[in-house]
Amino acid sequence: MKLSRLFLMLGLLAILTGCASSTPRMADVRAFAAESPKLGAYHELTERYRNTYQREQPFLSPEADAREHELDARRQQACDDFVKLQYGLQAYMQTLGKLAGDSRYDLEDQVKNVGSGIKAWPDSDLDTRHVNAFAGLTRLIARGVTGPLQENAVNDILRDGQQPVQDVLDAMRTLLRLYDKTSDNEQKIVIGMLESEIPFLDPKRDRLLLALARSQQQEKQAEYRLIGLRTTLARKNLDAIEQQHRALAAQIPSKP
Amino acid sequence: MANPTQQAQIEALADHLSANADALHQRLMRAIRKPSADGALPGISQGVAQALFENEVALRQRANGLYLEAGVLAASGLGPQQQQLLDLTERAKEKIEKIDRLKDLVDLAAELLTLGAAVAAGKPDQLLKPLEKLKQHIEAL
């Protein structure tokens, strides 16, 4: 009884290890690739930066408006480049994830084809036992070939990606900081205008205007607070991606 | 990165301008909140307040212009890195295709086996279909 249970456990173990078609390292690489949507926060903030003029415009004097209009033209042009920064990184991460993909490594479907291909011919002398033995062998061979190929390919890409990924992430982080500082000035122009004009209103005659101005002031304060939080989050996302990439690169076995 | 020190210098200059604008704003608000001689708020005329605020806005706009310049510097010169990432992506795609071809090979083995089984079962009339499939597969490789 005990012996049979032992065999059962051994059998289960064999099945489980057989099913685990990928190494933990490839799973880590896939987890890293799955982070690529987090670059979206950078994209969102770049687009917000692009629209700075639109938000400031109602609060500007004609002279300030003319200056901002000129600045806006330069900003639009620069933002086309700023947005592009993430595209290369995104493509890199996603393709790396595909390369480390479970299905890349897993030839189970093919192995099943081998099995069912034979089973389709019941009159042949091959019985199920042979089929399973053959399928098992194919599985081993397939894994022996594609496994190391995949690991090597992933390591090569990671090794060469180290520096460019670092540089692009650094630039993105710098831009996030500059967006943040620009947003600070925008906030102070918008809210500052309300703040310095409200005291000149007559509480009786301008009651409606006063109410609208104060409510706008509150709304704007909430908006800028939210954007500040988003910027912090976007920066943390970039930090997390950098850390994961660095950890993966550090685990690369040295080239033989 | 084209010139990190130049970028940092421009950013620092913009920080100074922003800080000056902050100081100006504080003084403006203090003047507005101070009661005038007759005891009514604010302590300065609206025209003066607007002129002062206009200066503050101009300072902030100048600072934002410099932040933009610093940003352009930070993003410039990254062409090679961007190209490198695209090249790497291309290489990864090639590897993926290579591994997919290997999977094809295993598929091929399965078809060969089917063929062998058909022969073993002694049904030559049913050989045609697997043979046709095999031919297609080899051509695709």
Coordinates of C-alpha atoms in Angstrom, one line a residue:
Chain A
M1 CA 0.0 0.0 0.0
K2 CA 2.7 2.4 1.0
L3 CA 4.8 1.4 -1.9
S4 CA 2.1 1.9 -4.4
R5 CA 1.5 5.3 -2.9
L6 CA 5.1 6.1 -3.4
F7 CA 4.9 5.1 -7.0
L8 CA 1.8 7.2 -7.5
M9 CA 3.7 10.2 -6.1
L10 CA 6.7 9.6 -8.2
G11 CA 4.4 9.3 -11.2
L12 CA 2.7 12.5 -10.4
L13 CA 6.0 14.2 -9.9
A14 CA 7.2 13.0 -13.3
I15 CA 4.0 14.3 -14.9
L16 CA 4.3 17.7 -13.2
T17 CA 8.0 18.2 -14.1
G18 CA 7.1 17.1 -17.6
C19 CA 4.4 19.7 -17.8
A20 CA 6.6 22.5 -16.6
S21 CA 7.7 23.5 -20.0
S22 CA 9.8 26.6 -19.2
T23 CA 12.5 27.6 -16.8
P24 CA 11.9 30.1 -14.0
R25 CA 14.2 32.5 -15.8
M26 CA 12.1 32.6 -18.9
A27 CA 9.1 33.2 -16.6
D28 CA 11.0 36.2 -15.2
V29 CA 11.7 37.5 -18.7
R30 CA 8.0 37.2 -19.5
A31 CA 7.0 39.0 -16.3
F32 CA 9.4 41.8 -17.3
A33 CA 7.8 42.0 -20.8
A34 CA 4.4 42.1 -19.2
E35 CA 5.3 45.4 -17.6
S36 CA 5.5 47.2 -21.0
P37 CA 2.0 48.6 -20.7
K38 CA 3.2 50.6 -17.7
L39 CA 5.1 52.8 -20.2
G40 CA 1.6 54.1 -21.0
A41 CA 1.8 56.5 -18.1
Y42 CA 4.8 58.3 -19.7
H43 CA 2.8 58.5 -23.0
E44 CA -0.2 60.0 -21.2
L45 CA 1.9 62.7 -19.5
T46 CA 3.8 63.5 -22.7
E47 CA 0.4 64.2 -24.3
R48 CA -0.7 66.3 -21.4
Y49 CA 2.6 68.3 -21.7
R50 CA 1.8 68.7 -25.4
N51 CA -1.5 70.4 -24.6
T52 CA -0.1 72.9 -22.1
Y53 CA -1.0 75.9 -24.2
Q54 CA -4.6 74.8 -24.5
R55 CA -5.1 74.7 -20.8
E56 CA -3.2 78.0 -20.1
Q57 CA -4.8 80.0 -22.9
P58 CA -8.0 81.2 -21.1
F59 CA -5.9 82.7 -18.3
L60 CA -3.3 84.6 -20.4
S61 CA -3.2 88.3 -21.3
P62 CA -2.8 89.0 -25.0
E63 CA 0.9 89.6 -24.7
A64 CA 1.4 86.4 -22.7
D65 CA -0.8 84.5 -25.1
A66 CA 1.5 85.6 -28.0
R67 CA 4.6 84.3 -26.2
E68 CA 2.9 81.1 -25.3
H69 CA 1.7 80.6 -28.8
E70 CA 5.3 80.8 -30.0
L71 CA 6.5 78.4 -27.3
D72 CA 3.6 76.0 -28.2
A73 CA 4.9 75.6 -31.8
R74 CA 8.3 74.5 -30.5
R75 CA 6.7 72.2 -27.9
Q76 CA 4.5 70.4 -30.4
Q77 CA 7.6 69.6 -32.5
A78 CA 9.6 68.4 -29.6
C79 CA 6.7 66.2 -28.3
D80 CA 6.7 64.2 -31.5
D81 CA 10.2 63.1 -30.6
F82 CA 9.5 62.7 -26.8
V83 CA 6.6 60.3 -27.6
K84 CA 8.9 58.2 -29.9
L85 CA 11.2 57.4 -27.0
Q86 CA 9.0 54.8 -25.6
Y87 CA 8.1 53.1 -28.9
G88 CA 11.6 51.4 -29.3
L89 CA 11.6 50.3 -25.7
Q90 CA 8.1 49.0 -25.9
A91 CA 8.8 46.9 -29.0
Y92 CA 12.0 45.6 -27.4
M93 CA 10.2 44.5 -24.3
Q94 CA 7.3 42.9 -26.1
T95 CA 9.4 40.9 -28.6
L96 CA 11.7 39.8 -25.8
G97 CA 8.6 38.5 -24.0
K98 CA 7.5 36.6 -27.1
L99 CA 11.0 35.1 -27.5
A100 CA 10.8 33.9 -23.9
G101 CA 7.3 32.8 -24.5
D102 CA 5.9 29.7 -23.0
S103 CA 4.6 28.5 -26.4
R104 CA 8.0 29.1 -28.0
Y105 CA 9.5 26.5 -25.7
D106 CA 6.5 24.2 -25.4
L107 CA 6.3 21.7 -28.2
E108 CA 3.4 19.8 -26.6
D109 CA 1.1 20.4 -29.5
Q110 CA 3.6 18.9 -31.9
V111 CA 4.2 16.0 -29.7
K112 CA 0.5 15.4 -29.5
N113 CA 0.4 15.4 -33.3
V114 CA 2.9 12.7 -33.3
G115 CA 0.8 10.6 -31.0
S116 CA -2.5 11.2 -32.7
G117 CA -1.0 10.8 -36.1
I118 CA -0.2 7.2 -35.2
K119 CA -3.5 6.6 -33.4
A120 CA -5.3 7.5 -36.6
W121 CA -4.2 4.2 -37.9
P122 CA -5.7 1.6 -35.6
D123 CA -4.8 -1.3 -37.9
S124 CA -1.1 -0.8 -37.7
D125 CA 1.0 -2.9 -35.3
L126 CA 1.8 0.1 -33.2
D127 CA 0.0 0.1 -29.9
T128 CA -0.6 2.9 -27.4
R129 CA 2.3 2.0 -25.4
H130 CA 4.7 2.5 -28.3
V131 CA 3.0 5.7 -29.3
N132 CA 3.4 7.1 -25.8
A133 CA 7.0 6.0 -25.6
F134 CA 7.7 7.6 -28.9
A135 CA 5.9 10.8 -28.0
G136 CA 7.9 11.0 -24.8
L137 CA 11.2 10.7 -26.7
T138 CA 10.2 13.3 -29.2
R139 CA 9.3 15.6 -26.3
L140 CA 12.8 15.1 -24.7
I141 CA 14.6 15.8 -28.0
A142 CA 12.5 18.8 -28.8
R143 CA 13.2 20.3 -25.4
G144 CA 16.8 19.5 -25.6
V145 CA 17.1 21.4 -28.9
T146 CA 14.8 24.5 -28.4
G147 CA 15.4 25.0 -24.7
P148 CA 19.0 26.1 -24.9
L149 CA 18.4 27.9 -28.2
Q150 CA 15.8 30.0 -26.5
E151 CA 17.8 30.7 -23.4
N152 CA 20.8 31.7 -25.4
A153 CA 18.8 33.9 -27.7
V154 CA 17.1 35.7 -24.8
N155 CA 20.4 36.2 -23.0
D156 CA 22.1 37.6 -26.2
I157 CA 19.3 40.1 -26.6
L158 CA 19.3 41.1 -22.9
R159 CA 23.1 41.6 -22.9
D160 CA 23.1 43.9 -25.9
G161 CA 19.9 45.7 -24.7
Q162 CA 21.4 46.7 -21.4
Q163 CA 23.0 50.1 -22.4
P164 CA 20.4 51.4 -24.9
V165 CA 17.6 50.5 -22.5
Q166 CA 19.4 52.3 -19.7
D167 CA 20.0 55.4 -21.8
V168 CA 16.4 55.6 -23.1
L169 CA 15.0 55.1 -19.6
D170 CA 17.3 57.9 -18.3
A171 CA 16.0 60.3 -20.9
M172 CA 12.4 59.4 -20.2
R173 CA 12.9 60.0 -16.5
T174 CA 14.5 63.4 -17.2
L175 CA 11.6 64.4 -19.4
L176 CA 9.1 63.3 -16.7
R177 CA 10.9 65.7 -14.3
L178 CA 10.8 68.5 -16.8
Y179 CA 7.1 67.9 -17.5
D180 CA 6.5 68.1 -13.7
K181 CA 8.3 71.4 -13.4
T182 CA 6.5 72.8 -16.4
S183 CA 3.2 71.7 -14.9
D184 CA 4.2 73.5 -11.7
N185 CA 4.6 76.8 -13.6
E186 CA 1.4 76.2 -15.5
Q187 CA -0.5 75.6 -12.2
K188 CA 0.9 78.8 -10.8
I189 CA -0.1 80.8 -13.9
V190 CA -3.6 79.4 -13.9
I191 CA -4.4 79.4 -10.2
G192 CA -2.2 82.5 -9.6
M193 CA -4.4 84.5 -12.1
L194 CA -7.6 83.5 -10.2
E195 CA -6.0 84.1 -6.9
S196 CA -4.8 87.6 -7.7
E197 CA -8.1 88.7 -9.5
I198 CA -10.6 87.3 -7.0
P199 CA -9.8 90.0 -4.2
F200 CA -10.8 92.7 -6.7
L201 CA -14.3 91.4 -7.1
D202 CA -17.2 93.1 -5.4
P203 CA -18.9 90.4 -3.1
K204 CA -22.3 91.9 -3.8
R205 CA -22.2 92.9 -7.4
D206 CA -20.0 90.1 -8.7
R207 CA -21.4 87.3 -6.5
L208 CA -21.9 84.9 -9.4
L209 CA -18.5 85.6 -10.8
L210 CA -16.9 85.1 -7.4
A211 CA -18.6 81.8 -6.9
L212 CA -17.6 80.5 -10.4
A213 CA -14.0 81.7 -9.9
R214 CA -13.7 80.0 -6.5
S215 CA -15.2 76.8 -7.8
Q216 CA -12.8 76.9 -10.8
Q217 CA -9.9 77.4 -8.4
Q218 CA -10.9 74.3 -6.4
E219 CA -11.3 72.2 -9.5
K220 CA -7.9 73.3 -10.8
Q221 CA -6.2 72.6 -7.5
A222 CA -7.6 69.0 -7.5
E223 CA -6.6 68.5 -11.2
Y224 CA -2.9 69.5 -10.6
R225 CA -2.7 67.4 -7.4
L226 CA -3.9 64.4 -9.4
I227 CA -1.3 65.1 -12.2
G228 CA 1.4 65.3 -9.6
L229 CA 0.4 61.8 -8.3
R230 CA 0.4 60.5 -11.9
T231 CA 3.9 61.8 -12.5
T232 CA 5.1 60.1 -9.3
L233 CA 3.5 56.8 -10.5
A234 CA 5.0 57.1 -14.0
R235 CA 8.4 57.7 -12.4
K236 CA 8.0 54.6 -10.2
N237 CA 7.0 52.5 -13.2
L238 CA 10.2 53.5 -15.1
D239 CA 12.2 52.7 -11.9
A240 CA 10.6 49.2 -11.7
I241 CA 11.2 48.5 -15.3
E242 CA 14.9 49.5 -15.0
Q243 CA 15.4 47.4 -11.9
Q244 CA 13.8 44.3 -13.4
H245 CA 15.9 44.7 -16.6
R246 CA 19.1 45.2 -14.6
A247 CA 18.3 42.1 -12.5
L248 CA 17.7 40.0 -15.6
A249 CA 20.9 41.2 -17.2
A250 CA 22.9 40.5 -14.0
Q251 CA 21.9 36.9 -14.1
I252 CA 23.2 36.3 -17.6
P253 CA 25.8 33.6 -17.5
S254 CA 29.2 34.9 -18.8
K255 CA 29.9 34.0 -22.5
P256 CA 31.8 30.8 -22.8
Chain B
M1 CA 22.9 61.7 -24.4
A2 CA 24.1 64.8 -26.3
N3 CA 25.3 66.9 -23.5
P4 CA 24.2 66.1 -19.9
T5 CA 25.9 69.1 -18.3
Q6 CA 24.5 71.6 -20.7
Q7 CA 21.0 70.1 -20.2
A8 CA 21.5 70.3 -16.4
Q9 CA 22.7 74.0 -16.6
I10 CA 19.7 75.0 -18.6
E11 CA 17.4 73.2 -16.2
A12 CA 19.1 74.9 -13.2
L13 CA 18.7 78.3 -14.8
A14 CA 15.0 77.6 -15.4
D15 CA 14.7 76.5 -11.7
H16 CA 16.0 79.9 -10.7
L17 CA 13.6 81.7 -12.8
S18 CA 10.7 79.7 -11.4
A19 CA 11.9 80.4 -7.9
N20 CA 12.0 84.1 -8.7
A21 CA 8.5 84.0 -10.0
D22 CA 7.4 82.3 -6.8
A23 CA 8.9 85.1 -4.7
L24 CA 7.3 87.7 -6.9
H25 CA 3.9 86.0 -6.5
Q26 CA 4.2 85.9 -2.7
R27 CA 5.0 89.6 -2.6
L28 CA 2.1 90.4 -5.0
M29 CA -0.4 88.5 -2.9
R30 CA 0.9 90.1 0.3
A31 CA 0.3 93.6 -1.3
I32 CA -3.1 92.6 -2.5
R33 CA -4.2 91.3 1.0
K34 CA -2.8 94.4 2.8
P35 CA -5.7 96.8 3.6
S36 CA -5.5 100.2 1.9
A37 CA -5.6 103.4 3.8
D38 CA -9.4 103.5 3.9
G39 CA -9.3 100.0 5.4
A40 CA -10.8 98.2 2.3
L41 CA -9.0 95.3 0.6
P42 CA -6.9 95.2 -1.5
G43 CA -4.0 97.4 -0.8
I44 CA -2.9 98.0 -4.4
S45 CA -4.9 98.9 -7.5
Q46 CA -6.0 96.2 -9.9
G47 CA -3.9 97.7 -12.7
V48 CA -0.7 97.5 -10.6
A49 CA -1.6 94.0 -9.6
Q50 CA -2.1 92.9 -13.1
A51 CA 1.1 94.4 -14.3
L52 CA 3.0 92.6 -11.5
F53 CA 1.3 89.3 -12.3
E54 CA 2.2 89.8 -16.0
N55 CA 5.8 89.9 -15.0
E56 CA 5.4 86.8 -13.0
V57 CA 3.8 85.0 -16.0
A58 CA 6.6 86.1 -18.3
L59 CA 9.2 84.7 -15.9
R60 CA 7.3 81.3 -15.8
Q61 CA 7.0 81.2 -19.6
R62 CA 10.7 81.9 -19.9
A63 CA 11.4 79.1 -17.4
N64 CA 9.1 76.7 -19.3
G65 CA 10.8 77.5 -22.6
L66 CA 14.1 76.6 -20.9
Y67 CA 12.7 73.3 -19.6
L68 CA 11.6 72.5 -23.1
E69 CA 15.2 73.2 -24.4
A70 CA 16.6 71.0 -21.7
G71 CA 14.1 68.3 -22.7
V72 CA 15.1 68.5 -26.3
L73 CA 18.7 68.1 -25.3
A74 CA 17.9 65.1 -23.1
A75 CA 16.0 63.4 -25.9
S76 CA 18.5 64.3 -28.7
G77 CA 21.4 62.0 -29.6
L78 CA 19.4 59.0 -28.6
G79 CA 19.1 58.0 -32.3
P80 CA 21.7 55.3 -32.0
Q81 CA 20.2 53.8 -28.9
Q82 CA 16.7 53.8 -30.5
Q83 CA 18.2 52.1 -33.6
Q84 CA 19.9 49.6 -31.4
L85 CA 16.6 48.7 -29.7
L86 CA 14.9 48.3 -33.0
D87 CA 17.8 46.1 -34.3
L88 CA 17.5 43.9 -31.2
T89 CA 13.8 43.6 -31.7
E90 CA 14.5 42.5 -35.3
R91 CA 17.0 40.0 -34.1
A92 CA 14.6 38.6 -31.5
K93 CA 12.0 38.2 -34.2
E94 CA 14.4 36.2 -36.3
K95 CA 15.2 33.9 -33.4
I96 CA 11.5 33.4 -32.9
E97 CA 11.1 32.4 -36.5
K98 CA 14.0 30.0 -36.2
I99 CA 12.5 28.3 -33.2
D100 CA 9.2 28.1 -35.1
R101 CA 10.9 26.4 -37.9
L102 CA 12.2 23.8 -35.4
K103 CA 8.6 23.2 -34.3
D104 CA 7.8 22.7 -38.0
L105 CA 10.4 20.0 -38.0
V106 CA 8.8 18.1 -35.2
D107 CA 5.5 18.5 -37.1
L108 CA 7.2 17.0 -40.0
A109 CA 8.3 14.0 -38.0
A110 CA 4.7 13.5 -37.0
E111 CA 3.6 13.4 -40.6
L112 CA 6.3 11.0 -41.5
L113 CA 5.2 8.8 -38.7
T114 CA 1.6 8.9 -40.0
L115 CA 2.9 7.9 -43.3
G116 CA 4.8 5.0 -41.8
A117 CA 1.7 3.9 -40.0
A118 CA -0.3 4.0 -43.1
V119 CA 2.2 1.8 -44.8
A120 CA 2.3 -0.5 -41.8
A121 CA -1.5 -0.8 -41.8
G122 CA -1.3 -1.9 -45.4
K123 CA -3.6 0.7 -46.8
P124 CA -1.8 2.2 -49.8
D125 CA -5.0 3.9 -51.0
Q126 CA -4.8 6.1 -48.0
L127 CA -1.2 7.1 -48.5
L128 CA -2.0 9.9 -50.8
K129 CA -3.4 12.4 -48.2
P130 CA -0.4 12.2 -45.8
L131 CA 2.0 12.3 -48.7
E132 CA 0.4 15.4 -50.0
K133 CA 0.6 17.1 -46.6
L134 CA 4.2 16.1 -46.2
K135 CA 5.1 17.6 -49.6
Q136 CA 3.4 20.9 -48.7
H137 CA 5.3 21.0 -45.5
I138 CA 8.7 20.4 -46.9
E139 CA 8.1 23.1 -49.5
A140 CA 7.1 25.5 -46.8
L141 CA 10.3 25.0 -44.8

